[in-house]
């Protein structure tokens, strides 16, 4: 048993205490033991088998457990700017290296060893403790005071930037990260400088500043140089995948995401591995590998979120899945992940949800019929997105249009859709559905055909929803050949389009075709299928729409009892969700039903 001093840390095995600049910090028992073992044997590398046997004597555990402990240990060391001291040796084990600390860390250790008095009230100590406690506002304020007092290490600049991002103020993190790149470079730590450069590329990309993002990405490549087996190279590949996706190059994006995943897997780095995997899944979805893409994404989130990743990485993992769910109309899965995302955010000090999180939740609420709450949430999302992800503003306006359309506010819906288009987003298929309501079926058809052109990820991922809506509009405009062609594309690739929402829309499109061909009994069966699919994912408004179409058919077929039943259910939904559009349509059919019933009685 001994006492080990390294950097600003002191680990005391006898008292089982770990201190950072004199202040004891909380650490899990297994993490403490892991660090103690590596410090005790700092003259050599420890194999995975040795560590597993020492940490879990007589118990069979997987390497994933050791990987999680190492990840938590690295997070502890990061508080003192020493995460690079813990080295992962691929396919062997771990080692703690204290003889080659970065220059900035050596300077801090030497200053402390030189007798500089420890002051528990130092702002930098408060800032680091606040980061550990996920108190982001306190951390940011304390880092600012520490900066004024010249107390910051270079690693603190990155933590300060993280705190600002977690507060929804990424623009303020930019100059801090640029300072970090410069400081690491001056200290000769070129590889470490690549990490804040990659973060700068990400922030600028999310702000819609592609040219600047590409510039920082190239700067990171220069800093990484030939270190292609490094964590930084894995992050660089992941960021490259995102840039390629933005430039509508999904195949290249997929290849880079695959590289990032491979680097993370070889290094046993859960952050790099999960980020590479989540984007590998994302671009597989774009390219039609739906099942494999979903599996990649779900596993990536489970891997990353069980490895104590920071809130920004966790947010990226969650948001990536939710974007894909929403684009595919995969509402059941979207609802599960959205609820989990909200809980995760609150558990990581993110009481104010990000703009993307609000947007995800708003669309799910709109699908489930909670229209007033959905509208309030998407308006709040628009305010926040202006700060943290302005590129998504157009999508938020599209969602707002969908909510107004569901409620029957057609003028407001058109205003939102037009604003979405002006912001550079394609507001389909909602705009086409609005045009159908307005009697502009030809315009709806042309707009949907245009929506299928392009190779950007939103276009590729929304293809199933757009195709199914196009088939419906094609049938209604007497383009039966085109309608059948589109339905065939959807139905002959069930593995690509397994989502209940796409199958429901396809059933509605087939019903439109059958109605055009006077095959009403077959149309009834398709609309019953659509109702079932919409109910399966908890979408009462869409189900009510299908029921009203079904009621109209049953009236034509003389099934007044069946029509009355469908109308009653649809009108109950219309009243519950306060949709004037559904109410108007229901009342019209109610009048038609009453008239046909009276005529039937009069003819007897």
XYZ file of C-alpha atoms in Angstrom:
604
model
C 0.000 0.000 0.000
C 1.315 3.446 -0.806
C 0.715 7.072 -1.671
C 1.112 8.076 -5.322
C 1.415 11.695 -6.449
C 0.977 12.413 -10.164
C 0.165 15.745 -11.711
C -2.314 17.420 -9.371
C -3.552 14.063 -8.056
C -2.722 12.145 -4.902
C -3.945 8.576 -4.450
C -3.655 7.123 -0.914
C -4.242 3.367 -0.808
C -4.384 3.208 3.008
C -7.163 5.793 3.366
C -8.627 4.882 -0.043
C -8.760 8.563 -0.948
C -8.109 10.259 -4.269
C -7.411 13.987 -4.111
C -7.126 16.589 -6.832
C -5.089 19.610 -5.707
C -5.835 18.662 -2.127
C -9.582 18.226 -2.501
C -10.943 14.684 -2.170
C -12.986 13.639 -5.161
C -15.617 10.938 -5.416
C -14.530 7.749 -7.161
C -16.153 4.338 -7.453
C -14.358 1.505 -5.576
C -13.528 -0.486 -8.706
C -12.202 2.622 -10.442
C -10.046 3.416 -7.406
C -8.667 -0.132 -7.404
C -8.015 0.031 -11.146
C -5.952 3.218 -10.782
C -4.169 1.892 -7.691
C -3.140 -1.318 -9.474
C -1.794 0.559 -12.475
C 0.109 3.012 -10.252
C 1.535 0.146 -8.192
C 2.812 -1.433 -11.420
C 3.556 1.731 -13.380
C 6.842 0.252 -14.559
C 4.993 -2.123 -16.912
C 1.765 -2.781 -18.793
C -0.982 -4.824 -17.139
C -2.769 -7.398 -19.276
C -6.548 -7.608 -19.395
C -6.437 -11.048 -17.784
C -4.360 -9.736 -14.867
C -6.708 -6.831 -14.326
C -9.843 -8.958 -14.595
C -8.465 -11.501 -12.109
C -7.367 -8.792 -9.652
C -10.478 -6.634 -9.831
C -13.007 -9.492 -9.953
C -11.321 -12.457 -8.212
C -13.226 -15.688 -8.714
C -15.939 -13.973 -10.775
C -16.433 -14.374 -14.521
C -16.977 -10.998 -16.182
C -16.560 -9.802 -19.750
C -13.961 -7.386 -21.061
C -16.756 -4.844 -21.429
C -16.791 -4.462 -17.639
C -13.079 -3.664 -17.632
C -13.583 -1.277 -20.526
C -16.245 0.608 -18.577
C -13.991 0.899 -15.503
C -11.181 2.235 -17.706
C -13.556 4.759 -19.265
C -14.645 6.001 -15.828
C -11.013 6.211 -14.721
C -10.143 8.279 -17.782
C -13.012 10.612 -16.917
C -11.586 11.086 -13.411
C -8.110 11.808 -14.784
C -9.602 14.280 -17.266
C -10.560 16.522 -14.333
C -6.851 17.148 -13.812
C -5.945 17.217 -17.485
C -4.245 13.821 -17.282
C -6.471 11.500 -19.276
C -3.639 10.819 -21.731
C -1.601 9.224 -18.916
C -3.911 6.179 -19.112
C -2.827 4.236 -22.161
C -4.935 1.539 -23.772
C -2.784 -1.116 -25.410
C -4.971 -2.737 -28.095
C -5.540 -6.470 -27.687
C -3.356 -6.507 -24.540
C -4.322 -4.271 -21.642
C -3.576 -0.940 -19.964
C -0.669 1.058 -18.603
C -0.367 4.338 -16.736
C 2.516 6.440 -18.076
C 3.771 9.178 -15.768
C 7.270 9.611 -17.161
C 6.125 11.368 -20.365
C 3.404 13.709 -19.192
C 2.524 16.547 -21.575
C 4.400 19.772 -20.909
C 1.366 21.605 -19.534
C 0.750 18.824 -16.999
C 4.429 18.739 -15.965
C 4.378 22.474 -15.364
C 1.330 22.122 -13.122
C 2.910 19.276 -11.171
C 6.194 21.169 -10.769
C 4.440 24.290 -9.571
C 2.577 22.313 -6.962
C 5.718 20.448 -5.906
C 7.549 23.758 -5.637
C 5.537 24.688 -2.606
C 2.733 26.797 -4.074
C 0.190 26.931 -1.238
C -3.038 25.122 -1.855
C -6.093 27.304 -1.591
C -9.386 25.402 -1.399
C -11.166 28.536 -2.632
C -9.316 28.681 -5.944
C -11.833 29.200 -8.788
C -10.179 26.465 -10.847
C -10.885 23.890 -8.142
C -14.502 25.018 -7.958
C -14.745 24.795 -11.751
C -13.339 21.270 -11.913
C -15.591 20.094 -9.087
C -18.588 21.628 -10.849
C -17.728 19.746 -14.051
C -17.497 16.517 -12.072
C -20.909 17.293 -10.531
C -22.383 18.285 -13.924
C -23.161 21.775 -12.661
C -22.501 23.453 -15.957
C -23.440 27.048 -15.147
C -21.315 27.025 -12.008
C -18.452 25.447 -13.963
C -18.562 28.074 -16.714
C -18.642 30.961 -14.236
C -15.767 29.507 -12.196
C -13.653 28.819 -15.292
C -14.067 32.470 -16.295
C -12.793 33.584 -12.854
C -9.954 31.075 -13.031
C -8.985 32.365 -16.463
C -8.826 35.922 -15.132
C -6.545 34.649 -12.328
C -4.341 32.766 -14.846
C -5.074 29.383 -13.202
C -6.105 27.371 -16.273
C -4.316 24.402 -17.779
C -4.927 23.846 -21.478
C -7.201 20.890 -20.672
C -9.367 23.264 -18.621
C -10.135 25.242 -21.781
C -11.727 22.119 -23.263
C -13.754 21.498 -20.090
C -14.887 25.117 -20.077
C -15.980 24.744 -23.694
C -17.883 21.566 -22.765
C -19.722 23.416 -19.988
C -20.761 26.160 -22.410
C -22.011 23.619 -24.942
C -24.033 21.890 -22.231
C -25.607 25.274 -21.472
C -26.649 25.652 -25.116
C -23.995 28.311 -25.876
C -21.640 26.604 -28.364
C -20.650 29.865 -30.072
C -18.933 30.956 -26.847
C -16.930 27.720 -26.819
C -15.284 28.478 -30.175
C -12.576 30.937 -28.980
C -11.707 28.673 -26.033
C -11.179 25.678 -28.297
C -9.090 27.760 -30.688
C -6.924 28.781 -27.711
C -6.554 25.113 -26.782
C -5.380 24.184 -30.285
C -2.768 26.961 -30.135
C -1.603 26.140 -26.594
C -1.181 22.435 -27.295
C 0.721 23.281 -30.470
C 3.093 25.656 -28.649
C 3.733 22.916 -26.071
C 4.619 20.500 -28.865
C 1.527 18.344 -28.281
C 0.352 18.239 -31.891
C -1.724 15.081 -31.585
C -3.567 16.365 -28.555
C -4.230 19.657 -30.372
C -6.203 17.694 -32.964
C -9.010 16.967 -30.495
C -10.183 20.592 -29.966
C -9.689 21.173 -33.704
C -12.161 18.349 -34.417
C -14.576 19.796 -31.858
C -14.354 23.137 -33.659
C -15.163 21.382 -36.937
C -18.244 19.836 -35.329
C -19.537 23.082 -33.821
C -19.106 24.993 -37.072
C -20.794 22.197 -39.038
C -23.776 22.266 -36.652
C -23.947 26.038 -37.134
C -24.229 25.482 -40.886
C -20.717 26.853 -41.538
C -19.456 24.059 -43.772
C -16.398 25.851 -45.160
C -15.097 26.680 -41.679
C -15.821 23.127 -40.499
C -13.823 21.712 -43.401
C -10.956 24.070 -42.587
C -10.690 22.847 -38.989
C -11.070 19.261 -40.158
C -8.076 19.697 -42.470
C -6.121 21.354 -39.662
C -6.819 18.311 -37.492
C -5.539 16.015 -40.252
C -2.296 18.007 -40.350
C -1.902 17.697 -36.580
C -2.623 13.959 -36.571
C -0.197 13.350 -39.426
C 0.742 9.654 -39.495
C -0.804 8.697 -36.137
C -3.582 6.711 -37.810
C -3.908 4.304 -34.894
C -4.802 7.118 -32.494
C -8.043 8.133 -30.847
C -7.790 11.484 -32.617
C -7.690 9.780 -36.012
C -10.847 7.864 -35.128
C -12.600 11.117 -34.214
C -11.288 12.708 -37.413
C -12.826 9.882 -39.484
C -16.148 10.299 -37.672
C -16.147 14.039 -38.328
C -15.246 13.364 -41.955
C -18.300 11.098 -42.234
C -20.512 13.943 -41.062
C -18.959 16.364 -43.557
C -19.376 13.869 -46.406
C -23.017 13.383 -45.399
C -23.576 17.129 -45.521
C -22.036 17.188 -48.999
C -24.452 14.449 -50.190
C -21.779 11.739 -50.459
C -23.380 8.896 -48.452
C -21.065 6.146 -49.734
C -17.931 8.071 -48.709
C -19.582 9.008 -45.426
C -20.305 5.349 -44.707
C -16.694 4.370 -45.455
C -15.336 7.011 -43.045
C -17.802 6.017 -40.323
C -16.647 2.414 -40.757
C -13.035 3.547 -40.288
C -13.941 5.465 -37.132
C -15.708 2.421 -35.718
C -12.707 0.193 -36.504
C -10.275 2.583 -34.773
C -12.504 2.823 -31.704
C -12.949 -0.953 -31.559
C -9.204 -1.600 -31.852
C -8.421 0.986 -29.174
C -11.339 -0.189 -27.042
C -12.403 3.441 -26.843
C -16.191 3.519 -26.309
C -16.551 7.140 -27.415
C -14.877 6.675 -30.800
C -16.414 3.242 -31.292
C -19.970 4.392 -30.531
C -19.693 7.574 -32.646
C -18.363 5.595 -35.601
C -21.030 2.948 -35.158
C -23.920 5.396 -34.819
C -22.983 7.079 -38.096
C -22.308 3.784 -39.804
C -25.908 2.923 -38.980
C -27.112 6.368 -40.045
C -25.616 6.097 -43.523
C -26.624 2.458 -43.915
C -30.196 3.697 -43.443
C -29.612 6.266 -46.176
C -28.415 3.561 -48.536
C -31.270 1.133 -47.912
C -29.686 -1.225 -45.339
C -32.495 -0.579 -42.878
C -32.297 -3.504 -40.471
C -28.512 -3.434 -40.219
C -28.542 0.347 -39.814
C -31.063 0.212 -36.980
C -29.070 -2.498 -35.224
C -25.888 -0.419 -35.490
C -27.603 2.633 -34.061
C -29.282 0.868 -31.152
C -26.058 -0.907 -30.189
C -24.013 2.285 -30.527
C -26.296 4.140 -28.131
C -26.213 1.289 -25.605
C -22.404 1.100 -25.869
C -21.789 4.804 -25.514
C -24.351 5.527 -22.840
C -23.091 2.664 -20.655
C -19.559 4.096 -20.797
C -20.070 7.416 -18.986
C -19.672 9.570 -22.081
C -19.921 13.336 -21.733
C -23.275 15.051 -22.400
C -22.286 16.278 -25.861
C -21.356 12.779 -27.065
C -24.486 11.344 -25.437
C -26.579 13.976 -27.156
C -25.034 13.128 -30.525
C -25.836 9.439 -30.045
C -29.442 10.085 -29.047
C -30.073 12.792 -31.652
C -28.685 10.664 -34.457
C -31.138 7.857 -33.730
C -34.041 10.251 -33.336
C -33.357 12.045 -36.615
C -33.399 8.701 -38.387
C -36.565 7.538 -36.590
C -38.399 10.716 -37.487
C -37.273 10.685 -41.105
C -38.415 7.081 -41.522
C -41.687 7.640 -39.682
C -40.519 5.041 -37.146
C -42.708 6.571 -34.445
C -42.807 3.718 -31.932
C -39.002 3.587 -31.824
C -38.780 7.390 -31.816
C -41.063 7.591 -28.793
C -38.971 5.083 -26.831
C -35.716 6.905 -27.560
C -37.189 10.377 -26.974
C -38.389 9.497 -23.489
C -35.011 7.943 -22.741
C -33.253 11.040 -24.088
C -35.196 13.361 -21.794
C -34.340 11.255 -18.734
C -30.700 11.054 -19.783
C -30.456 14.826 -20.287
C -31.822 15.542 -16.831
C -29.460 12.993 -15.317
C -26.497 14.805 -16.858
C -27.312 18.316 -15.720
C -29.107 19.339 -18.913
C -32.294 20.680 -17.393
C -32.858 22.928 -20.399
C -33.286 20.488 -23.273
C -31.444 21.232 -26.507
C -33.266 22.566 -29.542
C -32.935 19.196 -31.266
C -34.376 17.378 -28.248
C -37.372 19.715 -28.156
C -37.873 19.232 -31.885
C -37.773 15.434 -31.615
C -40.281 15.472 -28.780
C -42.557 17.957 -30.549
C -42.917 15.773 -33.625
C -43.595 12.664 -31.558
C -46.263 14.548 -29.555
C -47.814 15.788 -32.802
C -48.046 12.237 -34.155
C -49.641 11.098 -30.903
C -52.240 13.871 -31.114
C -51.039 16.200 -28.337
C -51.167 19.148 -30.706
C -51.157 22.182 -28.364
C -48.204 20.884 -26.353
C -46.410 19.918 -29.559
C -46.852 23.414 -30.992
C -45.512 25.070 -27.823
C -42.522 22.720 -27.787
C -41.596 23.247 -31.442
C -41.758 27.027 -30.978
C -39.378 26.704 -28.015
C -37.179 24.474 -30.191
C -37.008 27.174 -32.874
C -35.601 29.657 -30.346
C -32.994 27.186 -29.086
C -32.017 25.897 -32.540
C -30.999 29.422 -33.508
C -28.203 29.009 -30.939
C -27.138 25.357 -31.082
C -28.186 23.955 -34.492
C -29.492 26.633 -36.883
C -29.249 24.211 -39.827
C -32.267 22.348 -38.380
C -34.532 25.410 -38.312
C -36.150 24.396 -41.602
C -37.019 20.971 -40.239
C -38.569 22.548 -37.145
C -40.748 24.735 -39.378
C -41.777 21.632 -41.335
C -42.861 19.976 -38.068
C -44.787 23.124 -37.151
C -46.561 22.896 -40.518
C -47.452 19.249 -39.861
C -48.930 20.192 -36.476
C -51.044 22.995 -37.964
C -52.209 20.693 -40.761
C -53.274 18.036 -38.263
C -55.203 20.672 -36.318
C -56.885 21.994 -39.456
C -55.191 25.421 -39.436
C -54.467 25.345 -43.158
C -53.329 28.970 -43.493
C -50.862 28.583 -40.611
C -49.679 25.271 -42.049
C -48.962 26.832 -45.440
C -47.064 29.713 -43.790
C -44.881 27.266 -41.848
C -44.199 25.063 -44.878
C -43.216 28.055 -46.978
C -40.886 29.268 -44.227
C -39.363 25.785 -44.047
C -38.675 25.842 -47.771
C -37.199 29.353 -47.503
C -34.862 28.057 -44.776
C -33.497 25.469 -47.208
C -35.498 22.447 -46.059
C -37.861 20.243 -48.072
C -41.234 20.385 -46.265
C -42.516 17.147 -47.819
C -44.617 15.113 -47.602
C -46.621 17.456 -45.363
C -46.871 20.221 -47.947
C -48.271 17.783 -50.519
C -50.919 16.618 -48.041
C -51.864 20.257 -47.445
C -52.147 20.794 -51.202
C -54.472 17.770 -51.421
C -56.674 19.388 -48.750
C -56.674 22.583 -50.821
C -57.659 20.725 -54.009
C -54.237 21.164 -55.615
C -53.503 17.503 -56.375
C -51.439 18.253 -59.496
C -49.155 20.608 -57.574
C -48.824 17.979 -54.834
C -47.778 15.329 -57.358
C -45.130 17.536 -58.971
C -43.703 18.604 -55.615
C -43.380 15.005 -54.395
C -41.629 13.926 -57.588
C -39.114 16.744 -57.092
C -38.578 15.628 -53.496
C -37.205 12.279 -54.638
C -34.341 13.966 -56.503
C -31.044 14.301 -54.668
C -28.557 12.357 -52.582
C -28.637 14.263 -49.300
C -29.323 12.277 -46.151
C -32.752 13.885 -45.441
C -33.876 13.006 -48.974
C -32.613 9.426 -48.757
C -34.033 8.763 -45.305
C -37.476 10.270 -46.006
C -37.788 8.445 -49.331
C -40.211 5.825 -47.991
C -42.608 8.415 -46.547
C -42.450 10.508 -49.720
C -42.958 7.494 -52.018
C -46.006 6.265 -50.111
C -47.582 9.729 -50.222
C -46.696 10.031 -53.919
C -48.502 6.771 -54.699
C -51.626 8.130 -53.031
C -51.465 11.414 -54.933
C -50.649 9.659 -58.214
C -53.789 7.533 -57.871
C -55.903 10.565 -57.058
C -54.650 12.345 -60.189
C -55.418 9.288 -62.381
C -51.735 8.379 -62.788
C -52.416 4.725 -62.060
C -49.274 3.462 -63.759
C -47.050 5.677 -61.615
C -49.001 4.763 -58.486
C -48.561 1.040 -59.138
C -44.873 1.522 -59.913
C -44.295 3.295 -56.592
C -46.330 0.760 -54.599
C -44.311 -2.033 -56.194
C -41.072 -0.357 -55.126
C -42.334 -0.169 -51.550
C -43.810 -3.661 -51.358
C -41.008 -5.531 -53.112
C -38.477 -4.182 -50.600
C -40.131 -4.981 -47.241
C -36.753 -5.150 -45.489
C -36.031 -1.577 -46.537
C -39.416 -0.194 -45.514
C -40.547 -2.203 -42.468
C -41.989 0.771 -40.539
C -45.684 0.644 -39.682
C -46.198 4.244 -40.801
C -44.863 3.546 -44.314
C -46.960 0.389 -44.553
C -50.025 2.344 -43.426
C -49.437 5.008 -46.064
C -48.889 2.311 -48.697
C -52.200 0.694 -47.736
C -53.924 4.080 -48.104
C -52.311 4.514 -51.530
C -53.565 1.083 -52.609
C -57.029 2.013 -51.378
C -56.905 5.156 -53.557
C -56.046 2.983 -56.544
C -58.851 0.543 -55.846
C -61.323 3.398 -55.464
C -60.259 4.738 -58.877
C -60.834 1.261 -60.303
C -64.202 0.842 -58.493
C -62.834 -2.099 -56.455
C -64.420 -0.787 -53.279
C -64.384 -3.989 -51.227
C -60.602 -4.264 -51.732
C -60.229 -0.591 -50.845
C -62.089 -1.251 -47.593
C -59.618 -4.001 -46.667
C -56.636 -1.708 -47.338
C -58.102 1.076 -45.214
C -58.734 -1.372 -42.395
C -55.069 -2.345 -42.651
C -54.073 1.336 -42.532
C -56.191 1.892 -39.396
C -54.547 -1.065 -37.733
C -51.041 0.140 -38.624
C -51.698 3.680 -37.384
C -53.110 2.346 -34.126
C -50.041 0.131 -33.786
C -47.799 3.187 -33.508
C -50.249 5.265 -31.483
C -51.129 7.844 -34.147
C -54.803 8.690 -33.516
C -55.019 11.529 -36.046
C -53.768 9.415 -38.930
C -55.969 6.536 -37.795
C -58.983 8.880 -37.676
C -58.218 10.094 -41.213
C -58.185 6.494 -42.439
C -61.422 5.769 -40.558
C -63.155 8.697 -42.233
C -62.089 7.405 -45.656
C -63.319 3.970 -44.615
C -66.652 5.426 -43.459
C -67.107 7.134 -46.841
C -66.581 3.823 -48.622
C -68.958 1.974 -46.322
C -71.640 4.580 -47.036
C -71.185 3.963 -50.769
C -71.468 0.225 -50.146
C -74.653 0.691 -48.111
C -73.073 -0.523 -44.839
C -74.628 2.190 -42.692
C -73.943 0.453 -39.383
C -70.261 0.040 -40.175
C -70.006 3.627 -41.404
C -71.656 4.944 -38.251
C -69.208 3.000 -36.085
C -66.154 4.343 -37.935
C -67.535 7.895 -37.893
C -68.213 7.769 -34.172
C -64.673 6.670 -33.393
C -63.120 9.257 -35.750
C -65.211 12.125 -34.350
C -64.304 11.159 -30.794
C -60.635 11.474 -31.750
C -61.285 14.785 -33.518
C -62.861 16.221 -30.374
C -60.120 14.849 -28.111
C -57.232 16.266 -30.150
C -59.176 19.426 -31.101
C -58.728 19.023 -34.861
C -61.154 21.228 -36.781
C -60.100 19.520 -40.028
C -61.178 16.086 -38.790
C -64.362 17.541 -37.297
C -65.345 19.259 -40.559
C -64.771 16.133 -42.583
C -66.583 13.974 -40.027
C -69.612 16.254 -39.912
C -69.856 16.236 -43.716
C -69.865 12.438 -43.752
C -72.328 12.396 -40.892
C -74.722 14.481 -42.990
C -74.164 12.211 -46.013
C -74.858 9.146 -43.892
C -78.076 10.665 -42.521
C -79.207 11.481 -46.053
C -78.542 7.981 -47.378
C -80.266 6.424 -44.374
C -83.341 8.613 -44.961
C -83.351 7.728 -48.647
C -83.082 4.050 -47.796
C -86.046 4.304 -45.425
C -88.076 6.262 -48.017
C -87.529 3.639 -50.681
C -88.914 0.841 -48.526
